[in-house]
Each structure stands twice: as C-alpha cells, then as structure tokens.
mmCIF file of C-alpha atoms in Angstrom:
data_model
loop_
_atom_site.group_PDB
_atom_site.id
_atom_site.type_symbol
_atom_site.label_atom_id
_atom_site.label_comp_id
_atom_site.label_asym_id
_atom_site.label_seq_id
_atom_site.Cartn_x
_atom_site.Cartn_y
_atom_site.Cartn_z
ATOM 1 C CA MET A 1 -0.888 -1.701 -30.602
ATOM 2 C CA ASP A 2 1.875 -3.699 -29.600
ATOM 3 C CA ARG A 3 4.139 -1.484 -31.370
ATOM 4 C CA LEU A 4 3.683 0.705 -28.975
ATOM 5 C CA LYS A 5 6.615 2.623 -26.940
ATOM 6 C CA ILE A 6 5.600 2.485 -22.151
ATOM 7 C CA VAL A 7 8.107 4.415 -20.129
ATOM 8 C CA PHE A 8 6.937 2.987 -16.290
ATOM 9 C CA MET A 9 7.691 3.886 -13.407
ATOM 10 C CA GLY A 10 7.598 2.119 -10.323
ATOM 11 C CA THR A 11 8.740 1.257 -6.723
ATOM 12 C CA PRO A 12 7.253 -1.620 -4.261
ATOM 13 C CA ASP A 13 5.550 -4.603 -4.331
ATOM 14 C CA PHE A 14 2.566 -3.519 -5.592
ATOM 15 C CA ALA A 15 3.770 -1.951 -8.862
ATOM 16 C CA VAL A 16 5.147 -5.384 -10.399
ATOM 17 C CA PRO A 17 2.322 -6.854 -11.261
ATOM 18 C CA SER A 18 1.565 -4.113 -13.363
ATOM 19 C CA LEU A 19 4.677 -3.720 -15.020
ATOM 20 C CA LYS A 20 4.799 -7.493 -15.485
ATOM 21 C CA ALA A 21 1.529 -7.380 -17.023
ATOM 22 C CA LEU A 22 2.710 -5.329 -19.522
ATOM 23 C CA LYS A 23 5.618 -6.850 -20.679
ATOM 24 C CA GLU A 24 3.294 -10.156 -21.517
ATOM 25 C CA ALA A 25 1.052 -8.167 -23.312
ATOM 26 C CA GLY A 26 3.624 -7.273 -25.858
ATOM 27 C CA TYR A 27 4.460 -3.735 -25.081
ATOM 28 C CA GLU A 28 7.934 -2.442 -26.078
ATOM 29 C CA ILE A 29 8.788 -1.219 -22.821
ATOM 30 C CA PRO A 30 12.900 0.298 -23.854
ATOM 31 C CA LEU A 31 13.568 2.058 -19.587
ATOM 32 C CA VAL A 32 12.197 0.951 -16.385
ATOM 33 C CA ILE A 33 12.974 4.157 -13.363
ATOM 34 C CA THR A 34 12.384 3.323 -10.187
ATOM 35 C CA ARG A 35 13.772 4.289 -6.636
ATOM 36 C CA PRO A 36 17.439 4.282 -5.547
ATOM 37 C CA ASP A 37 18.054 0.540 -3.901
ATOM 38 C CA LYS A 38 17.898 1.736 -0.201
ATOM 39 C CA PRO A 39 20.174 -0.032 3.182
ATOM 40 C CA ALA A 40 18.249 -2.710 5.070
ATOM 41 C CA GLY A 41 18.583 -4.877 7.279
ATOM 42 C CA ARG A 42 21.205 -5.072 10.322
ATOM 43 C CA GLY A 43 23.722 -5.344 8.381
ATOM 44 C CA LYS A 44 22.267 -2.216 6.193
ATOM 45 C CA ARG A 45 23.105 -3.500 3.328
ATOM 46 C CA LEU A 46 21.684 -1.536 0.056
ATOM 47 C CA LYS A 47 18.357 -3.821 -0.950
ATOM 48 C CA PRO A 48 16.565 -3.029 -4.778
ATOM 49 C CA PRO A 49 13.116 -2.240 -4.394
ATOM 50 C CA PRO A 50 10.743 -4.399 -6.098
ATOM 51 C CA VAL A 51 10.146 -2.989 -9.535
ATOM 52 C CA LYS A 52 14.450 -3.277 -10.621
ATOM 53 C CA VAL A 53 14.682 -6.961 -9.537
ATOM 54 C CA GLU A 54 11.743 -7.668 -11.617
ATOM 55 C CA ALA A 55 12.964 -5.633 -14.321
ATOM 56 C CA GLU A 56 16.033 -7.687 -14.672
ATOM 57 C CA ARG A 57 14.428 -10.506 -14.040
ATOM 58 C CA LEU A 58 12.142 -9.468 -17.718
ATOM 59 C CA GLY A 59 15.379 -7.968 -19.300
ATOM 60 C CA LEU A 60 14.357 -4.951 -18.673
ATOM 61 C CA LYS A 61 16.555 -1.215 -19.073
ATOM 62 C CA VAL A 62 16.450 -0.214 -15.755
ATOM 63 C CA TYR A 63 16.997 3.440 -14.533
ATOM 64 C CA GLN A 64 17.509 5.048 -10.526
ATOM 65 C CA PRO A 65 17.806 8.567 -9.969
ATOM 66 C CA GLU A 66 17.638 10.689 -6.499
ATOM 67 C CA ARG A 67 15.909 13.067 -8.418
ATOM 68 C CA ILE A 68 13.709 13.425 -10.718
ATOM 69 C CA LYS A 69 12.487 17.917 -11.180
ATOM 70 C CA ASP A 70 15.846 18.883 -12.449
ATOM 71 C CA ASN A 71 17.555 16.132 -13.869
ATOM 72 C CA GLU A 72 18.965 17.018 -17.565
ATOM 73 C CA GLU A 73 20.203 13.657 -17.852
ATOM 74 C CA LEU A 74 16.841 11.766 -17.601
ATOM 75 C CA LYS A 75 15.466 14.074 -19.714
ATOM 76 C CA LYS A 76 17.208 13.253 -22.119
ATOM 77 C CA ILE A 77 17.166 10.153 -21.758
ATOM 78 C CA LEU A 78 13.264 10.435 -22.424
ATOM 79 C CA GLU A 79 13.351 12.709 -24.999
ATOM 80 C CA GLU A 80 15.526 10.323 -27.006
ATOM 81 C CA ILE A 81 13.625 7.627 -26.668
ATOM 82 C CA SER A 82 10.132 9.319 -27.771
ATOM 83 C CA PRO A 83 7.505 7.327 -25.257
ATOM 84 C CA ASP A 84 3.864 7.240 -26.546
ATOM 85 C CA LEU A 85 2.929 6.112 -23.292
ATOM 86 C CA ILE A 86 4.463 6.720 -19.260
ATOM 87 C CA VAL A 87 2.880 4.096 -17.149
ATOM 88 C CA VAL A 88 2.714 4.802 -13.137
ATOM 89 C CA ALA A 89 2.404 2.881 -10.389
ATOM 90 C CA ALA A 90 3.579 3.825 -7.240
ATOM 91 C CA TYR A 91 6.824 5.528 -8.240
ATOM 92 C CA GLY A 92 6.908 7.188 -4.330
ATOM 93 C CA LYS A 93 7.662 11.086 -6.427
ATOM 94 C CA ILE A 94 5.719 14.303 -7.480
ATOM 95 C CA LEU A 95 6.341 14.289 -11.610
ATOM 96 C CA PRO A 96 7.265 17.196 -12.877
ATOM 97 C CA ASP A 97 5.481 18.899 -14.908
ATOM 98 C CA TRP A 98 7.926 18.805 -18.075
ATOM 99 C CA LEU A 99 7.744 15.067 -17.534
ATOM 100 C CA LEU A 100 4.116 14.934 -18.016
ATOM 101 C CA LYS A 101 4.421 16.133 -21.125
ATOM 102 C CA LEU A 102 6.740 14.536 -22.178
ATOM 103 C CA PRO A 103 4.346 11.553 -24.104
ATOM 104 C CA GLY A 104 2.313 11.536 -26.668
ATOM 105 C CA TYR A 105 -0.066 10.212 -25.171
ATOM 106 C CA GLY A 106 0.416 11.242 -22.010
ATOM 107 C CA VAL A 107 1.363 9.960 -17.835
ATOM 108 C CA ILE A 108 -0.990 7.590 -16.210
ATOM 109 C CA ASN A 109 -1.166 6.014 -12.802
ATOM 110 C CA VAL A 110 -2.244 2.858 -11.106
ATOM 111 C CA HIS A 111 -3.894 3.789 -7.791
ATOM 112 C CA ALA A 112 -5.192 2.355 -5.013
ATOM 113 C CA SER A 113 -8.348 3.989 -3.895
ATOM 114 C CA LEU A 114 -12.155 4.453 -5.859
ATOM 115 C CA LEU A 115 -10.725 8.006 -6.516
ATOM 116 C CA PRO A 116 -11.569 10.764 -5.003
ATOM 117 C CA ARG A 117 -11.452 8.272 -2.201
ATOM 118 C CA TYR A 118 -8.160 8.235 -0.466
ATOM 119 C CA ARG A 119 -6.218 10.489 -2.674
ATOM 120 C CA GLY A 120 -2.694 10.181 -1.385
ATOM 121 C CA ALA A 121 0.537 7.338 0.282
ATOM 122 C CA SER A 122 -1.823 4.926 2.581
ATOM 123 C CA PRO A 123 -4.962 4.291 0.480
ATOM 124 C CA ILE A 124 -5.382 0.888 1.237
ATOM 125 C CA GLN A 125 -4.261 0.953 5.074
ATOM 126 C CA ALA A 126 -7.219 4.418 4.872
ATOM 127 C CA ALA A 127 -10.030 2.502 3.614
ATOM 128 C CA LEU A 128 -9.111 -0.744 6.461
ATOM 129 C CA LEU A 129 -8.808 2.389 9.119
ATOM 130 C CA ASN A 130 -11.811 3.535 8.514
ATOM 131 C CA GLY A 131 -13.818 0.221 8.166
ATOM 132 C CA GLU A 132 -14.850 0.542 4.620
ATOM 133 C CA LYS A 133 -16.765 -2.701 2.736
ATOM 134 C CA LYS A 134 -15.279 -2.186 -0.546
ATOM 135 C CA THR A 135 -12.120 0.022 -2.271
ATOM 136 C CA GLY A 136 -11.242 -0.724 -5.765
ATOM 137 C CA VAL A 137 -8.800 0.868 -8.357
ATOM 138 C CA THR A 138 -8.033 3.418 -10.729
ATOM 139 C CA ILE A 139 -6.222 4.016 -13.626
ATOM 140 C CA MET A 140 -6.461 7.672 -13.868
ATOM 141 C CA LYS A 141 -4.612 10.259 -15.600
ATOM 142 C CA VAL A 142 -1.427 12.288 -13.885
ATOM 143 C CA ILE A 143 -1.332 15.864 -13.326
ATOM 144 C CA PRO A 144 0.576 17.983 -11.460
ATOM 145 C CA GLU A 145 -2.328 18.136 -8.918
ATOM 146 C CA LEU A 146 -1.780 15.065 -6.380
ATOM 147 C CA ASP A 147 -4.190 12.475 -7.187
ATOM 148 C CA ALA A 148 -6.615 14.481 -9.211
ATOM 149 C CA GLY A 149 -6.548 13.837 -13.107
ATOM 150 C CA ASP A 150 -9.536 12.645 -14.519
ATOM 151 C CA ILE A 151 -10.429 9.181 -14.473
ATOM 152 C CA LEU A 152 -10.285 6.472 -17.324
ATOM 153 C CA SER A 153 -11.196 3.179 -15.409
ATOM 154 C CA GLN A 154 -12.058 2.277 -12.229
ATOM 155 C CA ARG A 155 -12.306 -0.951 -10.671
ATOM 156 C CA GLU A 156 -14.045 -2.366 -7.022
ATOM 157 C CA VAL A 157 -12.676 -5.125 -4.613
ATOM 158 C CA GLU A 158 -14.372 -6.236 -1.619
ATOM 159 C CA ILE A 159 -12.660 -5.944 1.334
ATOM 160 C CA ARG A 160 -13.290 -9.515 3.572
ATOM 161 C CA GLU A 161 -13.403 -9.628 7.125
ATOM 162 C CA GLU A 162 -10.300 -11.720 7.317
ATOM 163 C CA ASP A 163 -8.118 -8.604 5.196
ATOM 164 C CA ASN A 164 -4.859 -7.236 6.321
ATOM 165 C CA ALA A 165 -3.021 -4.181 4.488
ATOM 166 C CA GLN A 166 -0.890 -6.674 3.303
ATOM 167 C CA THR A 167 -3.851 -9.156 2.123
ATOM 168 C CA LEU A 168 -6.137 -6.567 0.258
ATOM 169 C CA HIS A 169 -2.437 -5.281 -1.308
ATOM 170 C CA ASP A 170 -1.581 -8.145 -2.976
ATOM 171 C CA ARG A 171 -5.455 -8.367 -4.605
ATOM 172 C CA LEU A 172 -5.492 -4.777 -5.609
ATOM 173 C CA ALA A 173 -2.613 -5.025 -6.836
ATOM 174 C CA GLN A 174 -3.021 -7.686 -9.529
ATOM 175 C CA VAL A 175 -6.376 -6.469 -9.965
ATOM 176 C CA GLY A 176 -5.216 -3.295 -10.909
ATOM 177 C CA ALA A 177 -2.128 -4.652 -13.479
ATOM 178 C CA GLU A 178 -5.441 -6.281 -15.210
ATOM 179 C CA LEU A 179 -7.768 -3.585 -15.343
ATOM 180 C CA LEU A 180 -4.156 -1.471 -16.797
ATOM 181 C CA ILE A 181 -4.218 -3.618 -19.541
ATOM 182 C CA GLU A 182 -7.770 -3.740 -20.332
ATOM 183 C CA THR A 183 -7.742 0.681 -20.523
ATOM 184 C CA ILE A 184 -4.762 1.166 -22.814
ATOM 185 C CA PRO A 185 -6.238 0.129 -25.912
ATOM 186 C CA GLY A 186 -9.556 2.316 -25.623
ATOM 187 C CA PHE A 187 -7.595 5.187 -24.240
ATOM 188 C CA ILE A 188 -5.046 5.130 -27.183
ATOM 189 C CA ARG A 189 -8.193 4.336 -29.224
ATOM 190 C CA GLY A 190 -9.445 7.322 -28.185
ATOM 191 C CA GLU A 191 -12.284 5.200 -27.289
ATOM 192 C CA ILE A 192 -12.815 5.849 -23.699
ATOM 193 C CA GLU A 193 -13.685 9.370 -22.568
ATOM 194 C CA PRO A 194 -11.689 10.682 -19.667
ATOM 195 C CA ARG A 195 -13.970 11.250 -16.779
ATOM 196 C CA PRO A 196 -13.235 14.886 -14.139
ATOM 197 C CA GLN A 197 -13.638 13.808 -10.649
ATOM 198 C CA ASN A 198 -15.493 15.177 -7.897
ATOM 199 C CA HIS A 199 -12.897 17.497 -6.030
ATOM 200 C CA SER A 200 -15.572 18.039 -3.748
ATOM 201 C CA GLN A 201 -15.544 14.559 -2.665
ATOM 202 C CA ALA A 202 -11.815 14.332 -2.385
ATOM 203 C CA THR A 203 -10.916 12.620 0.856
ATOM 204 C CA TYR A 204 -6.531 12.540 1.291
ATOM 205 C CA CYS A 205 -4.264 9.558 3.631
ATOM 206 C CA PRO A 206 -0.356 10.702 5.202
ATOM 207 C CA LYS A 207 2.532 8.690 4.397
ATOM 208 C CA ILE A 208 2.535 5.798 7.087
ATOM 209 C CA THR A 209 4.560 6.660 10.747
ATOM 210 C CA LYS A 210 5.952 3.986 12.803
ATOM 211 C CA GLU A 211 4.285 5.774 15.780
ATOM 212 C CA MET A 212 0.819 5.274 14.165
ATOM 213 C CA GLY A 213 0.788 1.270 15.179
ATOM 214 C CA ARG A 214 0.348 2.563 18.847
ATOM 215 C CA ILE A 215 -2.672 0.786 20.035
ATOM 216 C CA ASP A 216 -4.443 3.301 22.460
ATOM 217 C CA TRP A 217 -6.973 1.477 24.479
ATOM 218 C CA GLU A 218 -9.256 4.189 25.517
ATOM 219 C CA ARG A 219 -10.225 3.642 21.682
ATOM 220 C CA SER A 220 -13.732 1.228 20.601
ATOM 221 C CA ALA A 221 -12.679 -2.430 19.819
ATOM 222 C CA GLY A 222 -13.961 -2.291 16.312
ATOM 223 C CA GLU A 223 -11.400 0.542 15.738
ATOM 224 C CA ILE A 224 -8.610 -1.239 17.441
ATOM 225 C CA PHE A 225 -9.386 -4.250 15.635
ATOM 226 C CA ASN A 226 -9.709 -1.787 12.014
ATOM 227 C CA MET A 227 -6.047 -0.736 13.248
ATOM 228 C CA VAL A 228 -4.430 -3.692 13.335
ATOM 229 C CA ARG A 229 -5.887 -4.766 9.869
ATOM 230 C CA ALA A 230 -4.548 -1.317 8.495
ATOM 231 C CA PHE A 231 -1.042 -1.360 10.333
ATOM 232 C CA THR A 232 -0.151 -5.505 9.623
ATOM 233 C CA PRO A 233 2.309 -6.537 8.849
ATOM 234 C CA TRP A 234 4.294 -2.819 8.565
ATOM 235 C CA PRO A 235 4.163 -0.673 11.274
ATOM 236 C CA GLY A 236 2.660 -3.272 13.225
ATOM 237 C CA ALA A 237 0.235 -2.290 16.193
ATOM 238 C CA PHE A 238 1.830 -2.610 18.834
ATOM 239 C CA THR A 239 1.116 -1.597 22.696
ATOM 240 C CA HIS A 240 2.929 -2.904 26.053
ATOM 241 C CA HIS A 241 2.440 -5.883 28.619
ATOM 242 C CA ARG A 242 4.492 -6.063 31.189
ATOM 243 C CA GLY A 243 6.599 -2.921 29.606
ATOM 244 C CA LYS A 244 7.460 -4.961 26.882
ATOM 245 C CA MET A 245 6.320 -4.254 23.285
ATOM 246 C CA VAL A 246 4.067 -6.918 21.641
ATOM 247 C CA LYS A 247 2.766 -6.576 18.267
ATOM 248 C CA LEU A 248 -1.513 -7.510 17.904
ATOM 249 C CA THR A 249 -1.176 -9.174 14.174
ATOM 250 C CA GLU A 250 -4.944 -11.065 14.827
ATOM 251 C CA VAL A 251 -7.754 -9.751 16.818
ATOM 252 C CA ARG A 252 -11.548 -9.536 16.148
ATOM 253 C CA PRO A 253 -14.097 -7.227 18.358
ATOM 254 C CA VAL A 254 -15.812 -9.597 21.055
ATOM 255 C CA GLU A 255 -18.121 -8.357 24.531
ATOM 256 C CA GLY A 256 -16.498 -7.524 27.492
ATOM 257 C CA LYS A 257 -16.188 -4.999 29.966
ATOM 258 C CA GLY A 258 -13.553 -2.966 31.615
ATOM 259 C CA ARG A 259 -11.064 -0.588 32.365
ATOM 260 C CA PRO A 260 -9.394 -0.085 28.953
ATOM 261 C CA GLY A 261 -6.421 -2.442 27.937
ATOM 262 C CA GLU A 262 -7.222 -4.876 31.349
ATOM 263 C CA VAL A 263 -7.016 -8.461 30.644
ATOM 264 C CA ILE A 264 -10.584 -9.533 31.357
ATOM 265 C CA GLU A 265 -10.059 -13.605 30.629
ATOM 266 C CA ALA A 266 -7.140 -15.034 30.552
ATOM 267 C CA GLY A 267 -8.047 -18.885 30.045
ATOM 268 C CA ARG A 268 -8.965 -20.844 26.956
ATOM 269 C CA ARG A 269 -8.693 -17.409 25.225
ATOM 270 C CA LEU A 270 -6.894 -13.917 25.704
ATOM 271 C CA VAL A 271 -9.508 -11.117 26.081
ATOM 272 C CA VAL A 272 -8.433 -7.487 26.329
ATOM 273 C CA ALA A 273 -10.991 -4.713 27.278
ATOM 274 C CA THR A 274 -11.241 -1.152 25.522
ATOM 275 C CA GLY A 275 -12.869 1.936 25.750
ATOM 276 C CA GLU A 276 -15.963 0.129 24.247
ATOM 277 C CA GLY A 277 -16.580 -3.477 24.131
ATOM 278 C CA ALA A 278 -13.520 -6.194 24.563
ATOM 279 C CA LEU A 279 -10.956 -7.244 21.588
ATOM 280 C CA GLU A 280 -9.694 -11.219 21.973
ATOM 281 C CA ILE A 281 -6.234 -11.350 20.539
ATOM 282 C CA LEU A 282 -5.686 -14.764 18.253
ATOM 283 C CA LYS A 283 -2.506 -13.806 17.515
ATOM 284 C CA ILE A 284 0.781 -11.381 18.950
ATOM 285 C CA LYS A 285 4.132 -11.026 17.750
ATOM 286 C CA PRO A 286 6.539 -10.696 21.408
ATOM 287 C CA GLU A 287 9.540 -8.182 20.833
ATOM 288 C CA GLY A 288 12.398 -10.035 19.249
ATOM 289 C CA ARG A 289 9.885 -13.080 18.571
ATOM 290 C CA LYS A 290 8.691 -15.108 17.139
ATOM 291 C CA GLU A 291 3.768 -14.883 15.853
ATOM 292 C CA ILE A 292 2.376 -16.597 18.466
ATOM 293 C CA GLY A 293 -1.142 -17.551 19.350
ATOM 294 C CA GLY A 294 -3.357 -16.022 22.526
ATOM 295 C CA ASP A 295 -3.773 -19.404 24.441
ATOM 296 C CA GLU A 296 0.366 -19.681 23.771
ATOM 297 C CA PHE A 297 1.072 -15.998 25.116
ATOM 298 C CA ILE A 298 -0.915 -16.709 28.092
ATOM 299 C CA ARG A 299 0.746 -19.261 29.632
ATOM 300 C CA GLY A 300 4.232 -18.974 28.111
ATOM 301 C CA TYR A 301 3.840 -15.020 29.455
ATOM 302 C CA ARG A 302 1.995 -16.150 32.352
ATOM 303 C CA VAL A 303 -0.706 -13.414 32.193
ATOM 304 C CA ARG A 304 -3.116 -13.465 34.347
ATOM 305 C CA ALA A 305 -7.138 -11.810 34.207
ATOM 306 C CA GLY A 306 -6.218 -8.181 35.672
ATOM 307 C CA ASP A 307 -3.051 -7.536 33.696
ATOM 308 C CA THR A 308 -2.999 -5.208 31.915
ATOM 309 C CA PHE A 309 -1.583 -3.911 27.761
ATOM 310 C CA GLU A 310 -0.075 -0.197 27.899
#
C-alpha cells in the first residue's frame, strides 16, 4: 500500500490536513497540483495558496496550471507519472473526463458535507445557514457531474452552538484527512463497495459572495444568528450604524421586541430588534478597526436605545 502513487489536487486551507496526512502515511506523492498564486492585500502581491506552502514545506513537487481541461502539458506530465490514484480536496475547478480516466483507481474527493446534501462550493456555510445540528465529511468517487459520485465513506460531525464557519471548517478538515487515510486501503483492496447517492435528495449550495453577508433585519433573530455564524470570518455579516459599516462577529438570540434594526437596549448589553425576536451583539467590528465587545461599542460610539442598524 505504501507504494501507491498518489497525485494530490487541492488549494485552500481545508485541503492542507489531507495532504499532510497522505505524506505522513507514507504514500508516494510525485506531484501536487494547486491553483496559481493570486494577488492579495493592499499591495496586491502574489500570495501562494495554502496547499502550495505545505507541499513545499514537505519537499513535494508543485504544478500550478491556469487551466485543466485542454492542458496538454499537464496531460503529458500525468501520463509520465502514471498515478495509481488522484486525491482531490477543494481544488476549485471541475475536472475533465480525460483526467478522471487517467489513474488506475480513478479520482476520489474529500467533501465537507454528508452527501447528497450540500453539493457545491459552500457546504460548511450552508449547513450553518440552515441551522443544521450535524454535518460531516464524505469521501467519494469523482465523476463529471458535480459532487454526484458514489460514496466510499462518511463521518458525522456535530455542529456546536458556538461554531462559526472557521471553527467548523477546521474540524471538518481534520476529520476529512483522518477519514481519507482510513478509506484508501479498503478502497484499493476492493473491500469498500461504492454506494450510489440518492440524487432525489440532493441539495446544492452556491459560491459565497460578499453581498450575501448583508444583514436584513426583517429576518428572524435565529436566521440572522445562523447567518453571522456562516459568514464569519468571510465575507462577514455586515450592517450599517450611522452610515458606517460594521460587521457582527458574535451574536445570540434573546427575547425582545421593536422595529427591525432598532436598538432596544444599550446599557450593559447591546440588543437589537429583528423581524422576530432580538439579538444581543456580543462582538462587533467597526469598519477599519479591530473587533470589540458590544458593551465597548456602546461606550465608544455613544449608542443609545432608539438608534438603528440598517
């Protein structure tokens, strides 16, 4: 099993534990494929993706193609390597048919949901947005249709009340890496029977955009609570106070009534009415400033009952 040649494809932080686990398990990894470096920060300097950083730390060869579908250079490289298996974890692009057929054991993927629920680009955020109590990781065979391949293994993960997208992401990434290492031997030996998904139960989640973080105070306290969890740390759940944008980073539903967006308590705690119920703002980040507590925001910005968030 340790002679198995695995090409790894992944890009963001979520994929890093899986790459590291494969290396620690002793598999031969002749190539890591990741997305190109991207401009980041105010200076727009090129920033390498997390998988590239980890691959170089592990002494692995990295290839960063702009495209996959019609890339003859990549095709030649992979044919020369002749991998037994390709492992994908959040690579970020649909893989062409020629690549799926190239390795002897095909292509498998680490996906952050209990498929067939939450196929697509944002399964972690979707689970939080919908108030799920559990989610999980699926190891699946990759086919041309998005996240629709046969399931090899799954593991449930509890969603905690205090979770946000970052904390849940970190647990799922680690669980995914562990499950991947447990699954590969049985899959290669033919001891795991791939299980078709029930496509009638499939749900889909889109790529997250900045605008999705805009808070609509007409919604219920529970819905906004889930939204803040789902969009922390990115893109952030944002609203405006006296014309200035603020991001809510930690809130909790409480009892209270008022006009949606109205501050109904601004003494020891900051409470804002919603379309149904109210929210206590525990942590808030004013535009261009660091995160502060709700009580500090009251004092520093002279918030009074009757003020509004819009």
